[in-house]
Amino acid sequence: MNMSDNEIQALVRLLDDSNPVLAEQAQDALVEFGEAALPALQAYADANPALASRLTQRIQARALEDEWAALAQQPDAETAALLIARWLDPLLDPARITIHLDALAEALRGAIPTTPNRTGYRRDAMALREWLSAAKGFRGNLENYYAPENSLLPHVLETRRGIPLTLSMVYLFVARRLGAPLYPIGMPRHFVVRYGDEREGIYVDPYNQGALMTREDCQRWLIQQGLGWREEYLRPFSDHALIERMLRNLVNAYAQQGNERAVMQTVKYLDIWTDFHAGG
């Protein structure tokens, strides 16, 4: 047993100290040790399962925050979406979600060329739509739109229901596995994906059962919604902007529920994400 192990064991013994100040200091010190303290806390769970569980959750939450801060420096939307899900469900196995996305993409391999060209944009977009929306049934959750679960990738993959952003992310993560030129388009009040380049590309609306639209269709919809038209409305989102919008959706969903604790936790993640972006 090394010095750290000795210190951890000594702190665990202090958790039951009659002096509450000393006991609380021991708790904080164990959290500072991080994941190295988890085996000792697992053993301590026999004596005080509630406290052991609470300290384990604190340690895991801190580890996820550190991982999140590192990810903000080199954003990857899929990794970030899975990390958000792990934060809300510590028992989640991210590998299971990855395998699910791999399987969705594998079924399309060969149907979508690895070197797309402009003349095939509509055909390839239709192949993606026919598989994900028509065959697999991914579509909007009309009955319970504001449920926070609609913003969580594992839930959307399981239920095949979600909001525009997370459904678009399913399309995006499948397309990336195939090398397909699919881009996330965060229009005001809606989210779609574009297959192909800016001028000739075809827009797909995963929320509305994969409906196909032209650039002109998108412009018309924006004007009809009273939003006017700006070129920037159809510019692709970066992975950083994609996850920022995902977090803002979660904040709004939890606020709708009146879940202040979840709002505060999500805002903390959002602040870490946006602060790095602003600083960069």
Coordinates of N, CA and C in Angstrom, one line a residue, residues 10-174:
A10 N -7.0 6.5 5.8 CA -7.1 7.3 7.0 C -8.3 8.3 6.9
L11 N -8.5 8.8 5.7 CA -9.6 9.7 5.5 C -11.0 9.0 5.6
V12 N -11.0 7.7 5.1 CA -12.2 7.0 5.2 C -12.6 6.7 6.7
R13 N -11.6 6.5 7.5 CA -11.9 6.3 8.9 C -12.4 7.5 9.6
L14 N -12.0 8.7 9.0 CA -12.5 9.9 9.6 C -13.9 10.3 9.2
L15 N -14.4 9.6 8.2 CA -15.8 9.9 7.8 C -16.8 9.7 8.9
D16 N -16.5 8.8 9.8 CA -17.4 8.5 11.0 C -17.0 9.2 12.2
D17 N -16.1 10.2 12.1 CA -15.6 10.9 13.3 C -16.8 11.7 13.9
S18 N -16.7 11.7 15.2 CA -17.8 12.4 16.0 C -17.8 13.9 15.8
N19 N -16.6 14.5 15.3 CA -16.5 15.9 15.0 C -17.0 16.1 13.6
P20 N -18.2 16.7 13.4 CA -18.8 16.9 12.0 C -17.9 17.7 11.1
V21 N -17.2 18.7 11.7 CA -16.3 19.5 10.8 C -15.1 18.6 10.2
L22 N -14.6 17.8 11.1 CA -13.5 16.9 10.7 C -14.0 15.9 9.6
A23 N -15.2 15.4 9.9 CA -15.8 14.4 9.0 C -16.1 15.0 7.6
E24 N -16.5 16.3 7.6 CA -16.8 16.9 6.3 C -15.5 17.2 5.6
Q25 N -14.5 17.6 6.3 CA -13.1 17.8 5.7 C -12.6 16.6 5.1
A26 N -12.8 15.4 5.7 CA -12.4 14.1 5.2 C -13.2 13.8 3.9
Q27 N -14.4 14.2 3.8 CA -15.2 14.0 2.6 C -14.6 14.8 1.5
D28 N -14.3 16.1 1.7 CA -13.8 16.9 0.7 C -12.4 16.4 0.2
A29 N -11.6 16.0 1.2 CA -10.3 15.5 0.8 C -10.4 14.2 0.0
L30 N -11.3 13.3 0.2 CA -11.5 12.1 -0.6 C -11.9 12.5 -2.0
V31 N -12.8 13.5 -2.1 CA -13.2 13.9 -3.5 C -12.0 14.5 -4.2
E32 N -11.1 15.1 -3.5 CA -9.8 15.7 -4.1 C -9.0 14.6 -4.6
F33 N -8.9 13.4 -4.0 CA -8.2 12.3 -4.5 C -8.7 11.7 -5.8
G34 N -10.0 12.0 -6.0 CA -10.6 11.6 -7.3 C -10.8 10.1 -7.4
E35 N -10.7 9.5 -8.6 CA -11.0 8.1 -8.8 C -10.1 7.2 -8.0
A36 N -9.0 7.6 -7.5 CA -8.1 6.8 -6.7 C -8.8 6.4 -5.4
A37 N -9.8 7.2 -5.0 CA -10.5 6.9 -3.7 C -11.7 5.9 -3.9
L38 N -12.1 5.6 -5.1 CA -13.3 4.8 -5.4 C -13.2 3.4 -4.8
P39 N -12.1 2.7 -4.9 CA -12.1 1.3 -4.3 C -12.3 1.4 -2.7
A40 N -11.7 2.4 -2.1 CA -11.9 2.5 -0.6 C -13.4 2.8 -0.3
L41 N -14.0 3.7 -1.1 CA -15.4 4.0 -0.9 C -16.3 2.8 -1.2
Q42 N -15.9 2.0 -2.1 CA -16.7 0.8 -2.4 C -16.7 -0.1 -1.2
A43 N -15.6 -0.2 -0.6 CA -15.5 -1.0 0.7 C -16.3 -0.4 1.8
Y44 N -16.2 0.9 1.9 CA -16.9 1.7 3.0 C -18.4 1.6 2.8
A45 N -18.9 1.3 1.6 CA -20.3 1.2 1.4 C -21.1 0.2 2.2
D46 N -20.4 -0.8 2.7 CA -21.0 -1.8 3.6 C -21.4 -1.1 4.9
A47 N -20.6 -0.1 5.3 CA -20.9 0.6 6.6 C -21.9 1.7 6.4
N48 N -21.8 2.5 5.3 CA -22.6 3.7 5.1 C -22.8 3.8 3.6
P49 N -23.8 3.1 3.1 CA -24.0 3.1 1.6 C -24.4 4.4 1.1
A50 N -25.2 5.2 1.8 CA -25.7 6.5 1.3 C -24.5 7.5 1.2
L51 N -23.7 7.6 2.2 CA -22.5 8.5 2.1 C -21.5 8.0 1.0
A52 N -21.3 6.7 1.0 CA -20.3 6.2 -0.1 C -20.9 6.5 -1.5
S53 N -22.2 6.4 -1.7 CA -22.8 6.7 -3.0 C -22.7 8.1 -3.3
R54 N -22.9 9.0 -2.3 CA -22.9 10.4 -2.5 C -21.5 10.9 -2.9
L55 N -20.5 10.4 -2.2 CA -19.1 10.8 -2.5 C -18.6 10.2 -3.8
T56 N -19.1 9.0 -4.1 CA -18.7 8.4 -5.4 C -19.3 9.3 -6.6
Q57 N -20.5 9.7 -6.4 CA -21.2 10.6 -7.4 C -20.4 11.9 -7.6
R58 N -20.0 12.5 -6.4 CA -19.2 13.7 -6.5 C -17.9 13.5 -7.3
I59 N -17.2 12.4 -7.0 CA -16.0 12.1 -7.7 C -16.2 11.9 -9.2
Q60 N -17.2 11.1 -9.5 CA -17.5 10.9 -10.9 C -17.9 12.2 -11.6
A61 N -18.7 13.0 -11.0 CA -19.1 14.3 -11.6 C -17.9 15.2 -11.8
R62 N -17.0 15.2 -10.9 CA -15.8 16.0 -11.1 C -14.9 15.5 -12.2
A63 N -14.8 14.2 -12.3 CA -14.0 13.6 -13.4 C -14.7 13.9 -14.8
L64 N -16.0 13.9 -14.8 CA -16.7 14.2 -16.1 C -16.5 15.7 -16.4
E65 N -16.5 16.5 -15.4 CA -16.2 18.0 -15.7 C -14.9 18.2 -16.3
D66 N -13.9 17.5 -15.7 CA -12.5 17.6 -16.3 C -12.5 17.1 -17.7
E67 N -13.2 16.0 -18.0 CA -13.2 15.5 -19.3 C -13.9 16.5 -20.3
W68 N -15.0 17.1 -19.7 CA -15.7 18.0 -20.5 C -14.9 19.3 -20.9
A69 N -14.1 19.8 -19.9 CA -13.3 20.9 -20.1 C -12.3 20.6 -21.2
A70 N -11.7 19.4 -21.2 CA -10.7 19.0 -22.2 C -11.4 18.9 -23.6
L71 N -12.6 18.4 -23.6 CA -13.3 18.3 -24.9 C -13.7 19.6 -25.5
A72 N -13.9 20.6 -24.6 CA -14.3 21.9 -25.2 C -13.1 22.5 -26.0
Q73 N -11.9 22.1 -25.7 CA -10.8 22.6 -26.5 C -10.7 22.0 -27.9
Q74 N -11.1 20.8 -28.0 CA -11.2 20.1 -29.4 C -12.5 19.4 -29.5
P75 N -13.6 20.2 -29.8 CA -14.9 19.7 -29.8 C -15.2 18.6 -30.8
D76 N -15.9 17.6 -30.3 CA -16.4 16.5 -31.2 C -17.8 16.3 -30.8
A77 N -18.7 16.5 -31.7 CA -20.2 16.5 -31.3 C -20.6 15.1 -30.7
E78 N -20.2 14.0 -31.3 CA -20.6 12.7 -30.9 C -20.1 12.4 -29.5
T79 N -18.8 12.7 -29.3 CA -18.2 12.5 -27.9 C -18.9 13.3 -26.9
A80 N -19.2 14.6 -27.2 CA -19.8 15.5 -26.3 C -21.2 15.0 -26.0
A81 N -22.0 14.6 -27.0 CA -23.4 14.1 -26.7 C -23.4 12.9 -25.8
L82 N -22.4 12.0 -26.0 CA -22.3 10.9 -25.1 C -21.9 11.2 -23.7
L83 N -21.0 12.2 -23.6 CA -20.6 12.7 -22.3 C -21.7 13.3 -21.5
I84 N -22.5 14.1 -22.2 CA -23.7 14.7 -21.5 C -24.6 13.6 -21.0
A85 N -24.8 12.5 -21.8 CA -25.7 11.4 -21.4 C -25.1 10.7 -20.2
R86 N -23.7 10.5 -20.2 CA -23.1 9.9 -19.1 C -23.2 10.7 -17.8
W87 N -23.2 12.0 -17.9 CA -23.3 12.9 -16.8 C -24.7 12.7 -16.2
L88 N -25.7 12.5 -17.0 CA -27.1 12.3 -16.5 C -27.4 10.9 -16.1
D89 N -26.7 9.9 -16.7 CA -26.9 8.5 -16.4 C -25.5 7.9 -16.2
P90 N -25.0 7.9 -15.0 CA -23.6 7.4 -14.8 C -23.4 5.9 -15.2
L91 N -24.5 5.1 -15.2 CA -24.5 3.7 -15.6 C -24.5 3.5 -17.1
L92 N -24.6 4.5 -17.9 CA -24.6 4.4 -19.3 C -23.3 3.8 -19.9
D93 N -23.4 2.9 -20.8 CA -22.3 2.3 -21.5 C -22.1 3.0 -22.8
P94 N -21.2 3.9 -23.0 CA -21.1 4.7 -24.3 C -20.8 3.7 -25.4
A95 N -20.1 2.6 -25.2 CA -19.8 1.7 -26.3 C -21.1 1.1 -26.9
R96 N -22.2 1.0 -26.1 CA -23.4 0.5 -26.6 C -24.0 1.5 -27.6
I97 N -23.9 2.7 -27.4 CA -24.4 3.8 -28.3 C -23.6 3.8 -29.6
T98 N -22.3 3.7 -29.4 CA -21.4 3.7 -30.6 C -21.7 2.5 -31.5
I99 N -22.0 1.3 -30.9 CA -22.3 0.1 -31.7 C -23.6 0.3 -32.4
H100 N -24.6 1.0 -31.7 CA -25.9 1.2 -32.4 C -25.7 2.1 -33.6
L101 N -24.9 3.2 -33.5 CA -24.7 4.1 -34.6 C -23.9 3.4 -35.7
D102 N -23.0 2.5 -35.3 CA -22.2 1.8 -36.3 C -23.1 0.9 -37.1
A103 N -24.1 0.2 -36.5 CA -25.0 -0.7 -37.1 C -25.9 0.1 -38.1
L104 N -26.4 1.3 -37.7 CA -27.2 2.1 -38.6 C -26.4 2.5 -39.8
A105 N -25.2 2.8 -39.7 CA -24.3 3.2 -40.8 C -24.0 2.0 -41.7
E106 N -23.7 0.9 -41.1 CA -23.3 -0.3 -41.9 C -24.3 -0.7 -42.8
A107 N -25.6 -0.6 -42.5 CA -26.7 -1.0 -43.3 C -26.8 -0.2 -44.6
L108 N -26.2 1.0 -44.5 CA -26.2 1.9 -45.7 C -24.9 1.8 -46.5
R109 N -23.9 1.1 -46.0 CA -22.7 1.0 -46.8 C -22.9 0.4 -48.1
G110 N -22.5 1.1 -49.2 CA -22.7 0.7 -50.5 C -23.8 1.4 -51.2
A111 N -24.8 1.8 -50.4 CA -26.0 2.5 -50.9 C -25.6 4.0 -51.1
I112 N -24.7 4.5 -50.3 CA -24.2 5.9 -50.5 C -22.7 5.8 -50.9
P113 N -22.4 6.4 -52.0 CA -21.0 6.3 -52.4 C -20.0 7.1 -51.5
T114 N -18.8 6.6 -51.5 CA -17.8 7.3 -50.6 C -17.2 8.5 -51.3
T115 N -17.5 8.7 -52.6 CA -17.1 9.9 -53.3 C -18.3 10.5 -54.0
P116 N -19.2 11.2 -53.2 CA -20.4 11.8 -53.7 C -20.1 12.8 -54.8
N117 N -21.1 13.0 -55.7 CA -21.0 14.1 -56.7 C -22.3 14.9 -56.7
R118 N -22.3 16.1 -57.3 CA -23.5 16.9 -57.3 C -24.7 16.3 -57.9
T119 N -24.5 15.5 -59.0 CA -25.6 14.9 -59.6 C -26.3 13.9 -58.8
G120 N -25.6 13.4 -57.8 CA -26.2 12.3 -57.0 C -26.7 12.8 -55.6
Y121 N -26.6 14.1 -55.3 CA -27.0 14.6 -54.0 C -28.4 14.1 -53.6
R122 N -29.3 14.4 -54.5 CA -30.7 14.1 -54.1 C -30.9 12.5 -53.9
R123 N -30.3 11.8 -54.8 CA -30.4 10.3 -54.7 C -29.8 9.8 -53.4
D124 N -28.7 10.3 -53.0 CA -28.0 9.9 -51.8 C -28.8 10.4 -50.5
A125 N -29.3 11.6 -50.6 CA -30.1 12.1 -49.5 C -31.3 11.3 -49.3
M126 N -31.9 10.8 -50.4 CA -33.1 10.0 -50.3 C -32.8 8.6 -49.7
A127 N -31.6 8.1 -50.0 CA -31.2 6.8 -49.5 C -31.1 6.9 -47.9
L128 N -30.5 8.0 -47.5 CA -30.3 8.3 -46.1 C -31.7 8.4 -45.4
R129 N -32.6 9.2 -46.0 CA -33.9 9.4 -45.5 C -34.7 8.1 -45.5
E130 N -34.7 7.4 -46.5 CA -35.4 6.1 -46.6 C -35.0 5.1 -45.5
W131 N -33.8 5.1 -45.2 CA -33.3 4.2 -44.2 C -33.6 4.7 -42.8
L132 N -33.3 5.9 -42.4 CA -33.4 6.4 -41.1 C -34.8 6.8 -40.7
S133 N -35.5 7.5 -41.6 CA -36.9 7.9 -41.3 C -38.0 6.9 -41.7
A134 N -37.9 6.4 -42.9 CA -38.9 5.5 -43.4 C -38.8 4.1 -42.8
A135 N -37.6 3.5 -42.9 CA -37.4 2.1 -42.5 C -37.3 2.0 -41.0
K136 N -36.4 2.9 -40.4 CA -36.1 2.8 -38.9 C -37.1 3.6 -38.1
G137 N -37.8 4.6 -38.7 CA -38.9 5.3 -38.0 C -38.4 6.5 -37.1
F138 N -37.3 7.0 -37.4 CA -36.8 8.3 -36.7 C -37.7 9.4 -37.1
R139 N -38.3 10.1 -36.1 CA -39.2 11.2 -36.5 C -39.4 12.1 -35.2
G140 N -40.1 13.2 -35.4 CA -40.3 14.1 -34.2 C -41.2 13.6 -33.2
N141 N -40.9 13.9 -31.9 CA -41.8 13.6 -30.8 C -42.8 14.7 -30.7
L142 N -44.0 14.5 -31.4 CA -45.0 15.5 -31.4 C -45.8 15.5 -30.1
E143 N -45.9 14.4 -29.4 CA -46.7 14.3 -28.2 C -46.0 14.9 -27.0
N144 N -44.7 14.8 -26.9 CA -44.0 15.3 -25.7 C -42.7 16.0 -26.1
Y145 N -42.9 17.1 -26.9 CA -41.8 17.8 -27.5 C -40.8 18.3 -26.5
Y146 N -41.2 18.9 -25.3 CA -40.3 19.5 -24.4 C -39.7 18.6 -23.3
A147 N -39.9 17.3 -23.4 CA -39.3 16.4 -22.5 C -37.7 16.5 -22.6
P148 N -37.0 16.6 -21.5 CA -35.5 16.7 -21.6 C -34.9 15.5 -22.3
E149 N -35.6 14.3 -22.2 CA -35.0 13.1 -22.8 C -34.9 13.3 -24.4
N150 N -35.7 14.2 -25.0 CA -35.6 14.4 -26.4 C -34.3 15.0 -26.8
S151 N -33.5 15.5 -25.9 CA -32.3 16.2 -26.1 C -31.1 15.2 -25.8
L152 N -31.4 14.0 -25.5 CA -30.4 13.0 -25.1 C -30.2 11.9 -26.2
L153 N -29.0 11.8 -26.7 CA -28.8 10.9 -27.9 C -29.2 9.4 -27.6
P154 N -28.9 8.8 -26.4 CA -29.3 7.4 -26.2 C -30.8 7.3 -26.2
H155 N -31.5 8.2 -25.6 CA -33.0 8.1 -25.6 C -33.6 8.2 -27.0
V156 N -33.0 9.1 -27.8 CA -33.5 9.2 -29.2 C -33.2 8.0 -30.0
L157 N -32.1 7.4 -29.8 CA -31.7 6.2 -30.5 C -32.7 5.0 -30.1
E158 N -33.0 5.0 -28.8 CA -33.9 3.9 -28.3 C -35.3 4.0 -28.8
T159 N -35.8 5.3 -28.6 CA -37.3 5.5 -28.9 C -37.5 5.9 -30.4
R160 N -36.5 6.4 -31.1 CA -36.6 6.9 -32.4 C -37.5 8.1 -32.5
R161 N -37.6 8.8 -31.4 CA -38.3 10.0 -31.4 C -37.4 11.1 -30.7
G162 N -37.6 12.3 -31.2 CA -36.8 13.4 -30.6 C -37.2 14.7 -31.1
I163 N -36.3 15.7 -30.9 CA -36.5 17.1 -31.4 C -35.6 17.2 -32.6
P164 N -35.8 18.3 -33.4 CA -35.0 18.5 -34.6 C -33.5 18.3 -34.5
L165 N -33.0 18.9 -33.4 CA -31.5 18.9 -33.2 C -31.0 17.5 -33.0
T166 N -31.6 16.7 -32.1 CA -31.0 15.4 -31.8 C -31.3 14.4 -33.0
L167 N -32.4 14.5 -33.6 CA -32.7 13.7 -34.8 C -31.6 14.0 -35.9
S168 N -31.3 15.3 -36.1 CA -30.3 15.7 -37.0 C -29.0 15.1 -36.7
M169 N -28.7 15.0 -35.4 CA -27.4 14.5 -34.9 C -27.3 13.0 -35.3
V170 N -28.4 12.3 -35.2 CA -28.4 10.9 -35.6 C -28.0 10.8 -37.0
Y171 N -28.7 11.6 -37.9 CA -28.3 11.6 -39.3 C -26.9 11.9 -39.5
L172 N -26.4 12.9 -38.8 CA -25.0 13.4 -39.0 C -24.0 12.3 -38.6
F173 N -24.2 11.7 -37.4 CA -23.2 10.7 -36.9 C -23.2 9.4 -37.8
V174 N -24.4 9.1 -38.4 CA -24.4 8.0 -39.3 C -23.7 8.4 -40.6

